[in-house]
């Protein structure tokens, strides 16, 4: 990928270990959010003596739970990457998402990136010959090590 002013090179890309850690941590965070929402619904139901909420939660089908999981997962990835160019796991691994021209990714790229994550076993795609996963390739984005990226680009802070 080349821009007149800056080129993202392979030495800036996040390592496979960082990518795997991002995947695991993000899934744990989404699971924690999901459990927190369910627990909150049950607590509210118990405090208000409205046991219909607890009964409703227990009676949801696997499909409904999966649909809710997908909604939370989409919201998590879309909102964090659209607003911060990184998820919470990427804060921990000190990586960021950049567009092809080394700028902040556009909204449509983040939507493509987020929807691509729903491909089965997609999070393992960066274990192939390329350090980029399918969601990177489809959205034309890169996950780079933040400090090395900023140092090479000469930026103080990104984004």
PDB file of C-alpha atoms in Angstrom:
ATOM      1  CA  UNK A   1       0.000   0.000   0.000  1.00  0.00           C
ATOM      2  CA  UNK A   2       1.487   3.305  -0.988  1.00  0.00           C
ATOM      3  CA  UNK A   3       0.601   6.930  -0.507  1.00  0.00           C
ATOM      4  CA  UNK A   4       2.597   9.830  -1.912  1.00  0.00           C
ATOM      5  CA  UNK A   5       3.665  10.773   1.583  1.00  0.00           C
ATOM      6  CA  UNK A   6       3.707   7.487   3.469  1.00  0.00           C
ATOM      7  CA  UNK A   7       3.966   3.764   2.867  1.00  0.00           C
ATOM      8  CA  UNK A   8       2.803   1.136   5.338  1.00  0.00           C
ATOM      9  CA  UNK A   9       5.403  -1.605   5.277  1.00  0.00           C
ATOM     10  CA  UNK A  10       5.323  -5.157   6.605  1.00  0.00           C
ATOM     11  CA  UNK A  11       7.521  -4.218   9.563  1.00  0.00           C
ATOM     12  CA  UNK A  12       4.663  -2.045  10.912  1.00  0.00           C
ATOM     13  CA  UNK A  13       2.031  -4.792  10.809  1.00  0.00           C
ATOM     14  CA  UNK A  14       0.868  -6.358  14.058  1.00  0.00           C
ATOM     15  CA  UNK A  15       2.345  -9.757  14.794  1.00  0.00           C
ATOM     16  CA  UNK A  16       0.346 -12.989  14.718  1.00  0.00           C
ATOM     17  CA  UNK A  17       0.598 -13.108  18.506  1.00  0.00           C
ATOM     18  CA  UNK A  18      -0.871  -9.634  18.830  1.00  0.00           C
ATOM     19  CA  UNK A  19      -3.655 -10.501  16.394  1.00  0.00           C
ATOM     20  CA  UNK A  20      -4.484 -13.713  18.274  1.00  0.00           C
ATOM     21  CA  UNK A  21      -4.463 -11.846  21.604  1.00  0.00           C
ATOM     22  CA  UNK A  22      -6.801  -9.206  20.108  1.00  0.00           C
ATOM     23  CA  UNK A  23      -9.215 -11.930  19.022  1.00  0.00           C
ATOM     24  CA  UNK A  24      -9.250 -13.711  22.388  1.00  0.00           C
ATOM     25  CA  UNK A  25      -9.492 -10.535  24.491  1.00  0.00           C
ATOM     26  CA  UNK A  26     -12.216  -9.004  22.316  1.00  0.00           C
ATOM     27  CA  UNK A  27     -14.311 -12.177  22.521  1.00  0.00           C
ATOM     28  CA  UNK A  28     -13.881 -12.217  26.302  1.00  0.00           C
ATOM     29  CA  UNK A  29     -14.936  -8.568  26.507  1.00  0.00           C
ATOM     30  CA  UNK A  30     -18.016  -9.194  24.355  1.00  0.00           C
ATOM     31  CA  UNK A  31     -18.897 -12.226  26.471  1.00  0.00           C
ATOM     32  CA  UNK A  32     -18.530 -10.114  29.631  1.00  0.00           C
ATOM     33  CA  UNK A  33     -20.823  -7.458  28.149  1.00  0.00           C
ATOM     34  CA  UNK A  34     -23.388 -10.111  27.257  1.00  0.00           C
ATOM     35  CA  UNK A  35     -23.304 -11.694  30.726  1.00  0.00           C
ATOM     36  CA  UNK A  36     -23.501  -8.245  32.335  1.00  0.00           C
ATOM     37  CA  UNK A  37     -26.617  -7.361  30.353  1.00  0.00           C
ATOM     38  CA  UNK A  38     -28.293 -10.670  31.217  1.00  0.00           C
ATOM     39  CA  UNK A  39     -27.368 -10.333  34.887  1.00  0.00           C
ATOM     40  CA  UNK A  40     -28.681  -6.763  34.963  1.00  0.00           C
ATOM     41  CA  UNK A  41     -32.010  -7.894  33.492  1.00  0.00           C
ATOM     42  CA  UNK A  42     -32.324 -10.632  36.134  1.00  0.00           C
ATOM     43  CA  UNK A  43     -31.390  -8.263  38.983  1.00  0.00           C
ATOM     44  CA  UNK A  44     -33.886  -5.643  37.799  1.00  0.00           C
ATOM     45  CA  UNK A  45     -36.538  -8.345  37.579  1.00  0.00           C
ATOM     46  CA  UNK A  46     -35.782  -9.601  41.095  1.00  0.00           C
ATOM     47  CA  UNK A  47     -35.616  -6.139  42.668  1.00  0.00           C
ATOM     48  CA  UNK A  48     -38.917  -5.092  41.115  1.00  0.00           C
ATOM     49  CA  UNK A  49     -40.509  -8.485  41.794  1.00  0.00           C
ATOM     50  CA  UNK A  50     -41.088  -8.766  38.064  1.00  0.00           C
ATOM     51  CA  UNK A  51     -40.078 -12.377  37.522  1.00  0.00           C
ATOM     52  CA  UNK A  52     -41.372 -12.238  33.970  1.00  0.00           C
ATOM     53  CA  UNK A  53     -38.003 -10.756  32.942  1.00  0.00           C
ATOM     54  CA  UNK A  54     -36.099 -13.694  34.418  1.00  0.00           C
ATOM     55  CA  UNK A  55     -38.538 -16.166  32.897  1.00  0.00           C
ATOM     56  CA  UNK A  56     -38.249 -14.456  29.511  1.00  0.00           C
ATOM     57  CA  UNK A  57     -34.456 -14.564  29.660  1.00  0.00           C
ATOM     58  CA  UNK A  58     -34.460 -18.260  30.542  1.00  0.00           C
ATOM     59  CA  UNK A  59     -36.968 -19.074  27.797  1.00  0.00           C
ATOM     60  CA  UNK A  60     -34.988 -17.520  24.942  1.00  0.00           C
ATOM     61  CA  UNK A  61     -34.053 -19.950  22.199  1.00  0.00           C
ATOM     62  CA  UNK A  62     -30.524 -20.658  21.047  1.00  0.00           C
ATOM     63  CA  UNK A  63     -31.251 -18.707  17.882  1.00  0.00           C
ATOM     64  CA  UNK A  64     -32.380 -15.663  19.876  1.00  0.00           C
ATOM     65  CA  UNK A  65     -29.290 -15.822  22.076  1.00  0.00           C
ATOM     66  CA  UNK A  66     -27.082 -16.147  19.006  1.00  0.00           C
ATOM     67  CA  UNK A  67     -28.822 -13.184  17.386  1.00  0.00           C
ATOM     68  CA  UNK A  68     -28.250 -11.113  20.537  1.00  0.00           C
ATOM     69  CA  UNK A  69     -24.585 -12.229  20.614  1.00  0.00           C
ATOM     70  CA  UNK A  70     -24.166 -11.081  16.984  1.00  0.00           C
ATOM     71  CA  UNK A  71     -25.802  -7.724  17.746  1.00  0.00           C
ATOM     72  CA  UNK A  72     -23.474  -7.126  20.708  1.00  0.00           C
ATOM     73  CA  UNK A  73     -20.439  -8.309  18.726  1.00  0.00           C
ATOM     74  CA  UNK A  74     -21.278  -6.057  15.760  1.00  0.00           C
ATOM     75  CA  UNK A  75     -21.927  -3.066  18.025  1.00  0.00           C
ATOM     76  CA  UNK A  76     -18.701  -3.608  19.955  1.00  0.00           C
ATOM     77  CA  UNK A  77     -16.427  -3.882  16.907  1.00  0.00           C
ATOM     78  CA  UNK A  78     -18.175  -1.186  14.877  1.00  0.00           C
ATOM     79  CA  UNK A  79     -18.376   1.434  17.621  1.00  0.00           C
ATOM     80  CA  UNK A  80     -14.874   0.976  19.010  1.00  0.00           C
ATOM     81  CA  UNK A  81     -13.125   0.853  15.628  1.00  0.00           C
ATOM     82  CA  UNK A  82     -15.221   3.652  14.118  1.00  0.00           C
ATOM     83  CA  UNK A  83     -14.610   6.029  17.012  1.00  0.00           C
ATOM     84  CA  UNK A  84     -11.165   5.015  18.269  1.00  0.00           C
ATOM     85  CA  UNK A  85      -9.602   3.037  15.359  1.00  0.00           C
ATOM     86  CA  UNK A  86      -9.084   0.237  17.848  1.00  0.00           C
ATOM     87  CA  UNK A  87     -10.942  -2.121  20.135  1.00  0.00           C
ATOM     88  CA  UNK A  88     -10.208  -2.417  23.838  1.00  0.00           C
ATOM     89  CA  UNK A  89      -7.956  -5.399  23.123  1.00  0.00           C
ATOM     90  CA  UNK A  90      -5.990  -3.295  20.653  1.00  0.00           C
ATOM     91  CA  UNK A  91      -5.355  -0.788  23.456  1.00  0.00           C
ATOM     92  CA  UNK A  92      -3.785  -3.618  25.438  1.00  0.00           C
ATOM     93  CA  UNK A  93      -1.651  -4.865  22.523  1.00  0.00           C
ATOM     94  CA  UNK A  94      -0.813  -1.294  21.402  1.00  0.00           C
ATOM     95  CA  UNK A  95      -2.151  -1.752  17.872  1.00  0.00           C
ATOM     96  CA  UNK A  96      -4.475   0.363  15.702  1.00  0.00           C
ATOM     97  CA  UNK A  97      -6.465  -0.003  12.505  1.00  0.00           C
ATOM     98  CA  UNK A  98      -5.447   2.219   9.606  1.00  0.00           C
ATOM     99  CA  UNK A  99      -6.794   2.626   6.088  1.00  0.00           C
ATOM    100  CA  UNK A 100      -4.894   1.877   2.924  1.00  0.00           C
ATOM    101  CA  UNK A 101      -3.566   5.437   2.781  1.00  0.00           C
ATOM    102  CA  UNK A 102      -2.454   5.298   6.466  1.00  0.00           C
ATOM    103  CA  UNK A 103      -5.357   7.507   7.555  1.00  0.00           C
ATOM    104  CA  UNK A 104      -8.215   6.692   9.864  1.00  0.00           C
ATOM    105  CA  UNK A 105     -10.572   4.120   8.231  1.00  0.00           C
ATOM    106  CA  UNK A 106     -13.845   5.415   6.803  1.00  0.00           C
ATOM    107  CA  UNK A 107     -17.204   4.226   8.159  1.00  0.00           C
ATOM    108  CA  UNK A 108     -17.922   1.963   5.190  1.00  0.00           C
ATOM    109  CA  UNK A 109     -14.557   0.226   5.649  1.00  0.00           C
ATOM    110  CA  UNK A 110     -15.352  -0.375   9.323  1.00  0.00           C
ATOM    111  CA  UNK A 111     -18.763  -1.814   8.405  1.00  0.00           C
ATOM    112  CA  UNK A 112     -17.157  -4.199   5.878  1.00  0.00           C
ATOM    113  CA  UNK A 113     -14.473  -5.077   8.411  1.00  0.00           C
ATOM    114  CA  UNK A 114     -17.056  -5.775  11.118  1.00  0.00           C
ATOM    115  CA  UNK A 115     -19.369  -7.847   8.896  1.00  0.00           C
ATOM    116  CA  UNK A 116     -16.391  -9.881   7.637  1.00  0.00           C
ATOM    117  CA  UNK A 117     -15.749 -11.048  11.184  1.00  0.00           C
ATOM    118  CA  UNK A 118     -18.900 -13.174  10.999  1.00  0.00           C
ATOM    119  CA  UNK A 119     -17.271 -15.537   8.493  1.00  0.00           C
ATOM    120  CA  UNK A 120     -16.747 -18.843  10.373  1.00  0.00           C
ATOM    121  CA  UNK A 121     -13.185 -19.242  11.699  1.00  0.00           C
ATOM    122  CA  UNK A 122     -12.256 -15.862  10.202  1.00  0.00           C
ATOM    123  CA  UNK A 123     -10.231 -14.855  13.253  1.00  0.00           C
ATOM    124  CA  UNK A 124      -7.743 -17.589  12.354  1.00  0.00           C
ATOM    125  CA  UNK A 125      -7.193 -16.248   8.817  1.00  0.00           C
ATOM    126  CA  UNK A 126      -4.166 -14.178   9.848  1.00  0.00           C
ATOM    127  CA  UNK A 127      -2.295 -17.413  10.654  1.00  0.00           C
ATOM    128  CA  UNK A 128      -1.816 -17.910   6.899  1.00  0.00           C
ATOM    129  CA  UNK A 129       1.100 -16.595   4.868  1.00  0.00           C
ATOM    130  CA  UNK A 130      -0.113 -12.996   5.213  1.00  0.00           C
ATOM    131  CA  UNK A 131      -0.275 -11.093   8.495  1.00  0.00           C
ATOM    132  CA  UNK A 132      -3.616  -9.648   7.359  1.00  0.00           C
ATOM    133  CA  UNK A 133      -6.886 -11.378   8.142  1.00  0.00           C
ATOM    134  CA  UNK A 134      -9.867 -11.627   5.819  1.00  0.00           C
ATOM    135  CA  UNK A 135     -11.529  -8.672   7.539  1.00  0.00           C
ATOM    136  CA  UNK A 136      -8.400  -6.617   6.740  1.00  0.00           C
ATOM    137  CA  UNK A 137      -8.307  -7.702   3.108  1.00  0.00           C
ATOM    138  CA  UNK A 138     -12.013  -7.143   2.415  1.00  0.00           C
ATOM    139  CA  UNK A 139     -12.014  -3.691   4.033  1.00  0.00           C
ATOM    140  CA  UNK A 140      -8.587  -2.690   2.693  1.00  0.00           C
ATOM    141  CA  UNK A 141      -7.349  -1.886   6.193  1.00  0.00           C
ATOM    142  CA  UNK A 142      -4.239  -2.757   8.177  1.00  0.00           C
ATOM    143  CA  UNK A 143      -3.607  -3.459  11.847  1.00  0.00           C
ATOM    144  CA  UNK A 144      -0.288  -1.865  12.747  1.00  0.00           C
ATOM    145  CA  UNK A 145       1.777  -1.444  15.884  1.00  0.00           C
ATOM    146  CA  UNK A 146       0.831   2.027  17.076  1.00  0.00           C
ATOM    147  CA  UNK A 147       4.149   3.309  18.387  1.00  0.00           C
ATOM    148  CA  UNK A 148       6.192   2.120  15.402  1.00  0.00           C
ATOM    149  CA  UNK A 149       3.551   3.529  13.036  1.00  0.00           C
ATOM    150  CA  UNK A 150       3.573   6.943  14.722  1.00  0.00           C
ATOM    151  CA  UNK A 151       7.366   6.994  14.867  1.00  0.00           C
ATOM    152  CA  UNK A 152       7.764   6.128  11.186  1.00  0.00           C
ATOM    153  CA  UNK A 153       5.013   8.493  10.086  1.00  0.00           C
ATOM    154  CA  UNK A 154       6.363  11.274  12.279  1.00  0.00           C
ATOM    155  CA  UNK A 155       3.048  11.739  14.018  1.00  0.00           C
ATOM    156  CA  UNK A 156       2.768  12.521  17.701  1.00  0.00           C
ATOM    157  CA  UNK A 157      -0.565  10.794  18.139  1.00  0.00           C
ATOM    158  CA  UNK A 158      -2.802   8.681  15.930  1.00  0.00           C
ATOM    159  CA  UNK A 159      -5.742   8.882  15.874  1.00  0.00           C
TER     160      UNK A 159
END
